[in-house]
Short mmCIF file of C-alpha atoms and ligand atoms in Angstrom, two decimals:
data_model
loop_
_atom_site.label_atom_id
_atom_site.label_comp_id
_atom_site.label_asym_id
_atom_site.label_seq_id
_atom_site.Cartn_x
_atom_site.Cartn_y
_atom_site.Cartn_z
CA UNK Q 25 108.74 96.84 84.11
CA UNK Q 26 105.97 94.82 82.74
CA UNK Q 27 102.79 95.30 84.85
CA UNK Q 28 100.79 92.00 85.88
CA UNK Q 29 96.97 91.85 86.84
CA UNK Q 30 94.95 89.02 87.54
CA UNK Q 31 91.60 89.29 84.98
CA UNK Q 32 88.43 87.65 86.31
CA UNK Q 33 87.27 87.23 82.76
CA UNK Q 34 90.54 84.96 81.82
CA UNK Q 35 90.74 83.33 85.64
CA UNK Q 36 94.54 84.12 84.69
CA UNK Q 37 97.07 86.66 85.60
CA UNK Q 38 98.43 88.29 82.31
CA UNK Q 39 100.61 91.11 81.34
CA UNK Q 40 98.68 94.45 81.24
CA UNK Q 41 98.37 96.32 77.64
CA UNK Q 42 96.70 99.69 78.21
CA UNK Q 43 94.65 100.88 74.92
CA UNK Q 44 96.72 104.15 74.77
CA UNK Q 45 100.28 104.00 75.93
CA UNK Q 46 100.78 105.26 79.91
CA UNK Q 47 96.93 106.23 80.17
CA UNK Q 48 94.44 104.03 82.33
CA UNK Q 49 90.65 104.52 81.83
CA UNK Q 50 89.39 102.94 84.81
CA UNK Q 51 85.72 102.04 86.35
CA UNK Q 52 85.45 101.54 90.06
CA UNK Q 53 81.77 100.96 91.48
CA UNK Q 54 81.18 103.43 94.07
CA UNK Q 55 79.09 102.84 97.49
CA UNK Q 56 75.60 103.03 98.09
CA UNK Q 57 74.90 105.86 99.96
CA UNK Q 58 72.28 104.60 102.06
CA UNK Q 59 73.92 104.02 105.55
CA UNK Q 60 77.80 104.60 106.92
CA UNK Q 61 80.36 102.26 104.85
CA UNK Q 62 82.05 99.83 107.07
CA UNK Q 63 85.52 98.64 107.11
CA UNK Q 64 84.73 95.76 104.91
CA UNK Q 65 83.69 98.29 101.98
CA UNK Q 66 87.06 100.05 102.59
CA UNK Q 67 88.85 97.32 101.40
CA UNK Q 68 87.71 97.25 98.29
CA UNK Q 69 88.86 100.87 98.28
CA UNK Q 70 92.05 100.91 99.67
CA UNK Q 71 92.46 98.06 96.86
CA UNK Q 72 91.52 100.74 94.51
CA UNK Q 73 93.99 103.20 96.08
CA UNK Q 74 96.56 100.94 95.37
CA UNK Q 75 95.80 99.96 92.12
CA UNK Q 76 95.68 104.21 91.07
CA UNK Q 77 99.12 104.66 93.14
CA UNK Q 78 100.62 101.67 91.16
CA UNK Q 79 99.79 102.89 87.58
CA UNK Q 80 101.01 106.26 88.69
CA UNK Q 81 104.52 104.70 90.11
CA UNK Q 82 104.92 103.60 86.77
CA UNK Q 83 104.28 106.46 85.20
CA UNK Q 84 100.68 106.54 84.23
CA UNK Q 85 98.51 109.25 83.85
CA UNK Q 86 94.66 108.10 85.16
CA UNK Q 87 91.38 108.84 84.01
CA UNK Q 88 89.37 106.78 86.71
CA UNK Q 89 85.66 107.21 87.19
CA UNK Q 90 83.56 105.96 90.56
CA UNK Q 91 79.75 106.19 90.91
CA UNK Q 92 78.10 106.89 94.09
CA UNK Q 93 74.71 105.07 93.61
CA UNK Q 94 72.24 107.16 95.34
CA UNK Q 95 69.20 105.40 93.76
CA UNK Q 96 67.69 101.96 92.18
CA UNK Q 97 70.13 99.40 94.68
CA UNK Q 98 67.07 97.21 96.15
CA UNK Q 99 67.59 95.52 99.00
CA UNK Q 100 68.60 92.31 97.25
CA UNK Q 101 71.71 92.48 94.66
CA UNK Q 102 69.07 91.23 91.91
CA UNK Q 103 65.67 92.76 91.31
CA UNK Q 104 63.74 92.22 94.53
CA UNK Q 105 62.94 94.44 97.41
CA UNK Q 106 62.68 97.72 98.41
CA UNK Q 107 65.36 100.51 97.13
CA UNK Q 108 67.76 100.59 99.99
CA UNK Q 109 67.92 104.85 99.72
CA UNK Q 110 64.15 105.10 100.20
CA UNK Q 111 64.17 102.56 102.86
CA UNK Q 112 66.68 103.93 104.79
CA UNK Q 113 65.02 107.68 104.26
CA UNK Q 114 61.34 106.21 105.87
CA UNK Q 115 63.62 104.65 108.52
CA UNK Q 116 65.49 108.13 109.37
CA UNK Q 117 62.66 110.58 108.55
CA UNK Q 118 64.58 112.29 105.91
CA UNK Q 119 64.18 112.23 102.12
CA UNK Q 120 66.38 110.16 100.00
CA UNK Q 121 68.42 113.16 98.79
CA UNK Q 122 69.15 114.16 102.37
CA UNK Q 123 70.52 110.49 103.00
CA UNK Q 124 72.58 110.25 100.13
CA UNK Q 125 74.21 113.70 100.37
CA UNK Q 126 74.82 112.94 104.66
CA UNK Q 127 76.26 109.50 104.05
CA UNK Q 128 78.52 110.78 100.87
CA UNK Q 129 79.96 113.11 102.96
CA UNK Q 130 80.39 110.75 105.77
CA UNK Q 131 82.29 108.26 103.14
CA UNK Q 132 84.55 111.08 101.49
CA UNK Q 133 85.52 112.05 105.20
CA UNK Q 134 86.54 108.54 105.64
CA UNK Q 135 88.77 108.20 102.20
CA UNK Q 136 90.22 111.13 103.32
CA UNK Q 137 91.08 109.79 106.65
CA UNK Q 138 92.66 106.56 104.99
CA UNK Q 139 94.66 108.65 102.74
CA UNK Q 140 92.90 107.58 99.88
CA UNK Q 141 93.91 108.83 96.11
CA UNK Q 142 90.47 110.23 94.91
CA UNK Q 143 88.90 109.18 91.38
CA UNK Q 144 89.57 112.09 88.74
CA UNK Q 145 85.44 112.04 88.26
CA UNK Q 146 82.95 110.90 91.34
CA UNK Q 147 79.49 110.91 90.24
CA UNK Q 148 75.99 110.44 91.30
CA UNK Q 149 73.97 107.98 89.59
CA UNK Q 150 70.86 110.38 89.62
CA UNK Q 151 73.10 113.22 88.03
CA UNK Q 152 73.25 110.70 84.87
CA UNK Q 153 69.41 109.64 84.34
CA UNK Q 154 69.45 110.68 80.63
CA UNK Q 155 71.95 108.61 79.54
CA UNK Q 156 70.70 105.68 81.54
CA UNK Q 157 67.09 106.29 79.58
CA UNK Q 158 69.15 106.35 76.31
CA UNK Q 159 70.80 102.79 77.26
CA UNK Q 160 67.66 101.27 77.92
CA UNK Q 161 66.01 102.42 74.97
CA UNK Q 162 68.96 101.01 72.90
CA UNK Q 163 68.70 97.81 74.38
CA UNK Q 164 65.11 97.49 73.73
CA UNK Q 165 65.51 98.96 70.50
CA UNK Q 166 68.41 96.16 69.82
CA UNK Q 167 65.93 93.26 70.95
CA UNK Q 168 67.53 92.64 74.14
CA UNK Q 169 64.83 94.36 76.27
CA UNK Q 170 60.97 93.95 76.88
CA UNK Q 171 58.46 95.61 79.07
CA UNK Q 172 56.45 93.45 81.51
CA UNK Q 173 53.95 95.34 84.39
CA UNK Q 174 57.13 95.86 86.55
CA UNK Q 175 59.70 97.59 84.37
CA UNK Q 176 62.22 96.88 81.41
CA UNK Q 177 63.63 93.68 81.79
CA UNK Q 178 67.00 92.33 79.60
CA UNK Q 179 66.37 89.53 78.24
CA UNK Q 180 69.64 87.09 78.62
CA UNK Q 181 68.61 84.21 76.19
CA UNK Q 182 69.45 86.92 73.24
CA UNK Q 183 73.25 86.97 74.30
CA UNK Q 184 75.64 84.45 72.76
CA UNK Q 185 76.77 83.51 76.19
CA UNK Q 186 75.91 84.36 79.99
CA UNK Q 187 77.25 84.50 82.27
CA UNK Q 188 80.70 85.31 81.37
CA UNK Q 189 82.53 86.32 84.55
CA UNK Q 190 81.33 83.81 87.09
CA UNK Q 191 80.90 80.96 85.07
CA UNK Q 192 77.83 79.96 86.48
CA UNK Q 193 76.16 77.04 85.02
CA UNK Q 194 72.86 78.29 84.36
CA UNK Q 195 71.35 75.03 82.95
CA UNK Q 196 71.17 73.50 86.70
CA UNK Q 197 68.31 73.27 89.00
CA UNK Q 198 70.22 75.87 90.99
CA UNK Q 199 69.06 78.56 89.20
CA UNK Q 200 65.47 78.28 89.50
CA UNK Q 201 65.96 77.96 93.17
CA UNK Q 202 67.83 80.97 93.50
CA UNK Q 203 65.85 83.54 91.83
CA UNK Q 204 62.09 83.99 92.51
CA UNK Q 205 59.66 83.32 89.76
CA UNK Q 206 58.50 85.84 87.88
CA UNK Q 207 55.42 84.71 85.39
CA UNK Q 208 56.00 87.70 83.23
CA UNK Q 209 59.79 87.48 83.09
CA UNK Q 210 60.94 85.18 79.60
CA UNK Q 211 64.13 83.49 81.33
CA UNK Q 212 64.32 83.16 85.36
CA UNK Q 213 67.86 85.25 85.03
CA UNK Q 214 66.20 88.33 83.04
CA UNK Q 215 66.73 91.37 85.23
CA UNK Q 216 65.37 94.57 85.69
CA UNK Q 217 66.81 97.81 84.01
CA UNK Q 218 64.53 100.06 84.33
CA UNK Q 219 61.75 99.70 87.27
CA UNK Q 220 58.55 101.54 86.95
CA UNK Q 221 57.68 103.20 90.40
CA UNK Q 222 54.78 102.51 92.63
CA UNK Q 223 52.80 105.36 93.35
CA UNK Q 224 54.36 106.32 96.64
CA UNK Q 225 58.05 105.97 95.52
CA UNK Q 226 59.82 108.69 96.00
CA UNK Q 227 62.72 108.97 93.29
CA UNK Q 228 61.34 108.86 89.96
CA UNK Q 229 61.61 110.51 86.35
CA UNK Q 230 59.57 110.80 83.36
CA UNK Q 231 60.86 108.40 80.66
CA UNK Q 232 59.12 106.71 77.74
CA UNK Q 233 57.60 104.05 80.41
CA UNK Q 234 55.70 106.44 82.61
CA UNK Q 235 57.39 107.84 85.93
CA UNK Q 236 60.21 105.06 86.74
CA UNK Q 237 63.93 104.97 87.97
CA UNK Q 238 66.84 103.02 86.85
CA UNK Q 239 68.21 99.61 88.07
CA UNK Q 240 71.64 99.49 89.52
CA UNK Q 241 73.44 97.84 86.90
CA UNK Q 242 71.98 100.13 84.30
CA UNK Q 243 73.93 103.00 86.26
CA UNK Q 244 77.08 101.78 85.90
CA UNK Q 245 77.11 100.74 82.48
CA UNK Q 246 75.71 103.96 81.75
CA UNK Q 247 78.47 105.96 83.66
CA UNK Q 248 81.34 103.95 82.24
CA UNK Q 249 80.30 104.79 78.97
CA UNK Q 250 79.64 108.72 79.31
CA UNK Q 251 82.89 109.12 81.20
CA UNK Q 252 85.22 106.41 79.52
CA UNK Q 253 84.02 105.52 76.33
CA UNK Q 254 82.61 102.18 75.01
CA UNK Q 255 85.94 100.54 75.44
CA UNK Q 256 88.24 101.36 78.84
CA UNK Q 257 90.90 99.53 80.32
CA UNK Q 258 89.76 97.91 83.91
CA UNK Q 259 86.68 97.59 85.92
CA UNK Q 260 87.15 97.33 89.46
CA UNK Q 261 84.48 96.01 92.50
CA UNK Q 262 84.13 93.50 95.33
CA UNK Q 263 83.79 89.97 94.52
CA UNK Q 264 79.98 90.07 95.46
CA UNK Q 265 79.88 92.02 92.31
CA UNK Q 266 81.09 89.29 90.16
CA UNK Q 267 77.96 87.18 89.93
CA UNK Q 268 75.08 89.64 89.29
CA UNK Q 269 76.14 93.44 89.32
CA UNK Q 270 79.14 93.20 86.93
CA UNK Q 271 77.87 90.06 84.76
CA UNK Q 272 74.77 92.10 84.26
CA UNK Q 273 76.94 95.29 83.40
CA UNK Q 274 78.59 93.52 80.57
CA UNK Q 275 74.91 92.18 79.41
CA UNK Q 276 73.62 95.87 79.25
CA UNK Q 277 76.86 97.04 76.85
CA UNK Q 278 76.74 94.35 74.91
CA UNK Q 279 72.87 94.84 74.04
CA UNK Q 280 73.42 98.32 73.71
CA UNK Q 281 76.73 98.71 71.93
CA UNK Q 282 77.71 95.10 71.40
CA UNK Q 283 80.70 94.18 73.46
CA UNK Q 284 81.87 94.09 77.03
CA UNK Q 285 83.57 97.67 77.94
CA UNK Q 286 86.32 96.65 80.26
CA UNK Q 287 89.28 94.74 78.99
CA UNK Q 288 90.62 93.77 82.46
CA UNK Q 289 87.54 93.01 85.16
CA UNK Q 290 89.20 92.90 88.88
CA UNK Q 291 87.61 91.98 91.96
CA UNK Q 292 88.69 92.39 95.89
CA UNK Q 293 87.80 89.59 98.35
CA UNK Q 294 86.00 90.26 101.38
CA UNK Q 295 87.06 90.86 104.71
CA UNK Q 296 85.46 88.50 107.08
CA UNK Q 297 84.86 88.71 110.64
CA UNK Q 298 85.00 85.45 112.53
CA UNK Q 299 85.46 83.76 109.56
CA UNK Q 300 82.03 84.89 108.01
CA UNK Q 301 81.24 87.72 105.60
CA UNK Q 302 81.50 91.37 107.39
CA UNK Q 303 77.91 92.96 106.00
CA UNK Q 304 75.41 95.33 106.70
CA UNK Q 305 72.34 93.01 106.47
CA UNK Q 306 74.22 90.44 108.88
CA UNK Q 307 74.72 93.21 111.37
CA UNK Q 308 78.31 92.42 112.34
CA UNK Q 309 80.03 95.53 110.75
CA UNK Q 310 82.81 97.76 111.99
CA UNK Q 311 83.33 101.42 111.08
CA UNK Q 312 86.47 103.34 111.00
CA UNK Q 313 84.90 105.21 114.12
CA UNK Q 314 84.31 102.14 116.07
CA UNK Q 315 88.45 101.48 115.34
CA UNK Q 316 89.25 104.93 116.33
CA UNK Q 317 87.34 104.56 119.57
CA UNK Q 318 89.89 101.92 120.48
CA UNK Q 319 92.58 103.87 119.69
CA UNK Q 320 93.12 102.53 116.22
CA UNK Q 321 93.92 104.83 113.02
CA UNK Q 322 92.32 104.38 109.68
CA UNK Q 323 96.20 104.12 108.30
CA UNK Q 324 96.67 101.31 110.76
CA UNK Q 325 93.59 99.44 109.50
CA UNK Q 326 95.28 100.26 105.70
CA UNK Q 327 98.46 98.90 106.95
CA UNK Q 328 96.36 96.01 107.89
CA UNK Q 329 94.98 95.01 104.74
CA UNK Q 330 98.30 95.10 103.45
CA UNK Q 331 98.92 91.82 105.32
CA UNK Q 332 97.08 89.57 102.63
CA UNK Q 333 96.79 89.76 98.75
CA UNK Q 334 93.54 91.60 97.95
CA UNK Q 335 92.60 88.47 95.99
CA UNK Q 336 92.45 86.54 99.46
CA UNK Q 337 89.81 86.63 102.49
CA UNK Q 338 91.24 88.71 105.31
CA UNK Q 339 89.98 87.76 108.73
CA UNK Q 340 89.34 90.81 110.63
CA UNK Q 341 90.25 90.93 114.50
CA UNK Q 342 90.84 93.51 116.72
CA UNK Q 343 94.19 92.16 117.88
CA UNK Q 344 95.50 91.91 114.24
CA UNK Q 345 94.49 95.61 113.78
CA UNK Q 346 96.36 96.66 117.14
CA UNK Q 347 99.22 94.86 116.11
CA UNK Q 348 98.87 96.95 112.67
CA UNK Q 349 99.09 99.97 115.25
CA UNK Q 350 101.70 99.02 116.72
CA UNK Q 351 104.16 98.21 113.52
CA UNK Q 352 102.53 101.41 111.68
CA UNK Q 353 104.56 103.14 114.55
CA UNK Q 354 107.31 101.13 114.31
CA UNK Q 355 107.45 102.15 110.77
CA UNK Q 356 107.10 105.52 111.60
CA UNK Q 357 109.92 105.76 113.82
CA UNK Q 358 112.27 103.83 111.67
CA UNK Q 359 111.65 106.23 108.43
CA UNK Q 360 112.39 108.97 111.02
CA UNK Q 361 115.79 107.25 112.25
CA UNK Q 362 116.67 107.35 108.82
CA UNK Q 363 115.76 110.50 107.95
CA UNK Q 364 117.30 112.05 110.93
CA UNK Q 365 120.68 109.87 110.61
CA UNK Q 366 123.72 112.16 110.02
CA UNK Q 367 125.85 109.29 108.55
CA UNK Q 368 127.27 109.22 105.08
CA UNK Q 369 126.91 105.49 104.21
CA UNK Q 370 129.36 104.36 101.19
CA UNK Q 371 128.31 101.94 99.16
CA UNK Q 372 124.08 101.84 100.06
CA UNK Q 373 123.40 102.69 96.13
CA UNK Q 374 123.79 98.94 94.83
CA UNK Q 375 121.18 98.01 97.96
CA UNK Q 376 119.07 101.12 97.39
CA UNK Q 377 118.71 99.60 93.90
CA UNK Q 378 117.78 96.48 95.03
CA UNK Q 379 115.22 96.97 97.48
CA UNK Q 380 113.72 99.16 94.78
CA UNK Q 381 113.59 96.77 92.04
CA UNK Q 382 112.37 94.08 94.63
CA UNK Q 383 109.27 96.48 95.75
CA UNK Q 384 108.50 97.65 92.40
CA UNK Q 385 108.21 93.93 90.97
CA UNK Q 386 105.80 93.23 93.92
CA UNK Q 387 103.52 96.13 93.47
CA UNK Q 388 103.83 95.17 89.33
CA UNK Q 389 103.03 91.44 90.06
CA UNK Q 390 98.95 92.09 90.54
CA UNK Q 391 99.59 94.31 93.44
CA UNK Q 392 101.12 91.62 95.82
CA UNK Q 393 101.18 94.14 98.82
CA UNK Q 394 102.42 91.34 101.48
CA UNK Q 395 105.85 91.00 99.29
CA UNK Q 396 106.27 94.90 98.91
CA UNK Q 397 105.73 95.30 102.81
CA UNK Q 398 108.49 92.91 103.34
CA UNK Q 399 110.87 94.97 101.37
CA UNK Q 400 109.98 98.28 103.75
CA UNK Q 401 110.26 95.99 106.75
CA UNK Q 402 113.94 94.81 105.87
CA UNK Q 403 115.04 98.49 105.30
CA UNK Q 404 113.10 99.14 108.84
CA UNK Q 405 115.11 96.73 110.25
CA UNK Q 406 118.39 97.27 108.53
CA UNK Q 407 121.12 98.12 110.83
CA UNK Q 408 122.61 100.92 108.52
CA UNK Q 409 120.57 103.92 108.90
CA UNK Q 410 120.66 106.60 105.93
CA UNK Q 411 118.65 109.68 104.67
CA UNK Q 412 118.81 107.64 101.14
CA UNK Q 413 116.45 104.90 102.87
CA UNK Q 414 114.00 107.68 104.13
CA UNK Q 415 113.90 108.83 100.75
CA UNK Q 416 113.15 105.31 99.56
CA UNK Q 417 110.74 105.08 101.92
CA UNK Q 418 108.85 108.37 100.79
CA UNK Q 419 108.86 107.13 96.99
CA UNK Q 420 107.64 103.57 98.30
CA UNK Q 421 104.81 105.46 100.25
CA UNK Q 422 103.81 106.94 96.73
CA UNK Q 423 102.03 103.32 96.53
CA UNK Q 424 101.14 102.57 100.41
CA UNK Q 425 99.33 105.66 101.10
CA UNK Q 426 100.49 105.97 104.83
CA UNK Q 427 101.33 109.41 104.64
CA UNK Q 428 105.16 108.76 106.22
CA UNK Q 429 106.22 112.05 105.92
CA UNK Q 430 104.09 113.25 108.63
CA UNK Q 431 105.53 110.40 110.69
CA UNK Q 432 106.44 113.06 113.33
CA UNK Q 433 103.04 114.49 113.45
CA UNK Q 434 101.34 111.11 114.15
CA UNK Q 435 104.03 109.72 116.76
CA UNK Q 436 103.35 112.94 118.71
CA UNK Q 437 99.72 113.01 118.43
CA UNK Q 438 100.41 109.61 120.12
CA UNK Q 439 101.99 110.99 123.26
CA UNK Q 440 99.96 110.84 126.48
CA UNK Q 441 100.72 114.34 127.80
CA UNK Q 442 100.61 114.65 131.52
CA UNK Q 443 97.76 117.11 133.22
CA UNK Q 444 100.13 119.11 135.00
CA UNK Q 445 101.98 119.98 131.47
CA UNK Q 446 98.78 120.71 130.13
CA UNK Q 447 98.11 123.04 132.96
CA UNK Q 448 101.66 124.87 132.17
CA UNK Q 449 100.98 125.31 128.57
CA UNK Q 450 97.52 126.71 129.37
CA UNK Q 451 99.18 129.38 131.46
CA UNK Q 452 101.83 129.87 128.82
CA UNK Q 453 98.96 130.48 126.64
CA UNK Q 454 97.10 133.28 128.69
CA UNK Q 455 100.54 134.96 129.05
CA UNK Q 456 101.20 134.95 125.58
CA UNK Q 457 97.61 136.57 125.06
CA UNK Q 458 98.86 139.21 127.54
CA UNK Q 459 101.94 139.77 126.01
CA UNK Q 460 104.02 138.60 128.90
CA UNK Q 461 106.57 137.50 126.95
CA UNK Q 462 109.08 136.81 130.11
CA UNK Q 463 106.75 134.57 132.11
CA UNK Q 464 105.44 132.55 128.91
CA UNK Q 465 109.23 132.00 128.11
CA UNK Q 466 109.86 130.89 131.81
CA UNK Q 467 107.13 128.13 131.58
CA UNK Q 468 108.54 126.74 128.68
CA UNK Q 469 111.72 126.58 130.07
CA UNK Q 470 110.18 125.02 133.07
CA UNK Q 471 108.01 122.39 130.97
CA UNK Q 472 111.36 121.74 129.36
CA UNK Q 473 112.66 120.48 132.64
CA UNK Q 474 109.77 118.41 133.31
CA UNK Q 475 110.74 116.56 129.80
CA UNK Q 476 108.59 118.01 127.17
CA UNK Q 477 109.74 120.54 124.13
CA UNK Q 478 106.91 123.06 123.02
CA UNK Q 479 106.67 124.40 119.92
CA UNK Q 480 104.47 126.85 118.38
CA UNK Q 481 103.19 126.19 115.17
CA UNK Q 482 100.26 127.75 112.62
CA UNK Q 483 98.13 124.89 114.17
CA UNK Q 484 98.71 125.68 117.79
CA UNK Q 485 100.86 124.28 120.34
CA UNK Q 486 103.24 121.15 119.52
CA UNK Q 487 104.42 118.82 122.36
CA UNK Q 488 107.38 116.56 121.79
CA UNK Q 489 108.94 114.34 124.49
CA UNK Q 490 112.71 114.51 124.99
P1 AMP B 7 77.82 98.72 98.58
O1 AMP B 7 78.07 99.85 99.33
O2 AMP B 7 77.27 97.72 99.16
O3 AMP B 7 77.45 98.97 97.33
O4 AMP B 7 79.48 98.21 98.46
C1 AMP B 7 80.64 99.02 98.26
C2 AMP B 7 81.81 98.16 97.91
O5 AMP B 7 82.21 97.41 99.08
C3 AMP B 7 81.53 97.10 96.98
O6 AMP B 7 82.59 96.97 96.10
C4 AMP B 7 81.71 95.55 97.91
O7 AMP B 7 82.09 94.45 96.82
C5 AMP B 7 82.41 95.93 98.70
N1 AMP B 7 82.25 95.17 100.03
C6 AMP B 7 81.03 94.89 100.44
N2 AMP B 7 81.38 94.06 101.61
C7 AMP B 7 82.65 93.69 101.76
C8 AMP B 7 83.34 93.04 102.56
N3 AMP B 7 83.29 92.42 103.89
N4 AMP B 7 84.86 93.03 102.00
C9 AMP B 7 85.37 93.83 101.46
N5 AMP B 7 84.71 94.36 100.28
C10 AMP B 7 83.49 94.56 100.59
ZN1 ZN B 8 78.65 99.20 89.47
#
């Protein structure tokens, strides 16, 4: 089945043609690990997860790279301000490497709790410094880069066209106002690709330009080329990357090896809060943990994200995400009803094919998750219950990533177990330890009379309400 993707470059939804049949080379801009990622960030990674899963559903293999930015991302996305890592290190009284390690782990744990299918290669900027220096040298040798007292700058006037993604008109007054004027820059939109480190800067490397460190944009250009080559299929990120980071990535690749590296550039829209952007600098962010503290699972947030197409803004409210938690449990119950159905239904093959086609068409149509979810809810609401439908939902979950095969476990976690029952379980555990099996069995029967079934598993005792 044809796959259509919206390309930021052409502003159109187009048929996707891979460079190599049934194989995807993809690059996603990863987090800057100077603090905890917020749920807005995770919207971008849920989008990335859906994209990976959609390709797998269509029988593709992937070589997907995501970077971890652990140096060089300044407090402004352009080239002013402090390095975010160094700023955090000072604030927390640690060194920047400790900061990076801590928040990378927190990020990975969150990806797990969101059941995000991780890229094949996850690589840190600081592990790829030589490739970055090499690229800067090429840019300078090819006449696109020049040295100032602050570092190496990219000369955008040397390009055939800049910008190409964002269609910003740079000829107006606006650009002079937006960019701080640096007298050493040849053009106001020139940007730093390599930055000379001040004396007290902690992260710095030897380079032909003295002790210095990479600019954020060169990191992604160099890592993309190192792991995927000079031409790959897809590059993803959030919409905020379009006007600066991705524009500059393309510029650097042109300056280094002559062309834009990615065939399709895809961008996820923002998660809003109270109608405005959710961002760390505005101080209006929530973490997954804040949701969990209110009884909302990360997977409910994932389902919440499916209520809007990735190219539309999505407004976050606690009411909205609470409804998604209720919906998620309904989905789990519906799946289990189908799974446990003993009915043998004739003539559902046609229905299954229809559902399957509609779901497949929706995901292949530029990841239309709201429409795909519409098919899921039709199955759940259907009066006919059948194991075949449960199998179909499991298949859909290869794309949804809601872990529905574990529905029973998730629903059980939701059960409020009364204190009295917990005490009885404790007593039974003690009896078991003392090898008093008769007593243990007796307590289990008493618990059953009170309406709970307990099962001994390798993870401990599981409780089910009758
Ligand atoms: P950062 O760690 O700041 O580089 O951001 C990581 C990713 O999250 C990038 O792809 C951003 O575009 C994305 N992002 C940041 N804020 C939001 C938001 N409010 N909604 C959706 N994506 C976001
Ligand atoms: Zn990037």
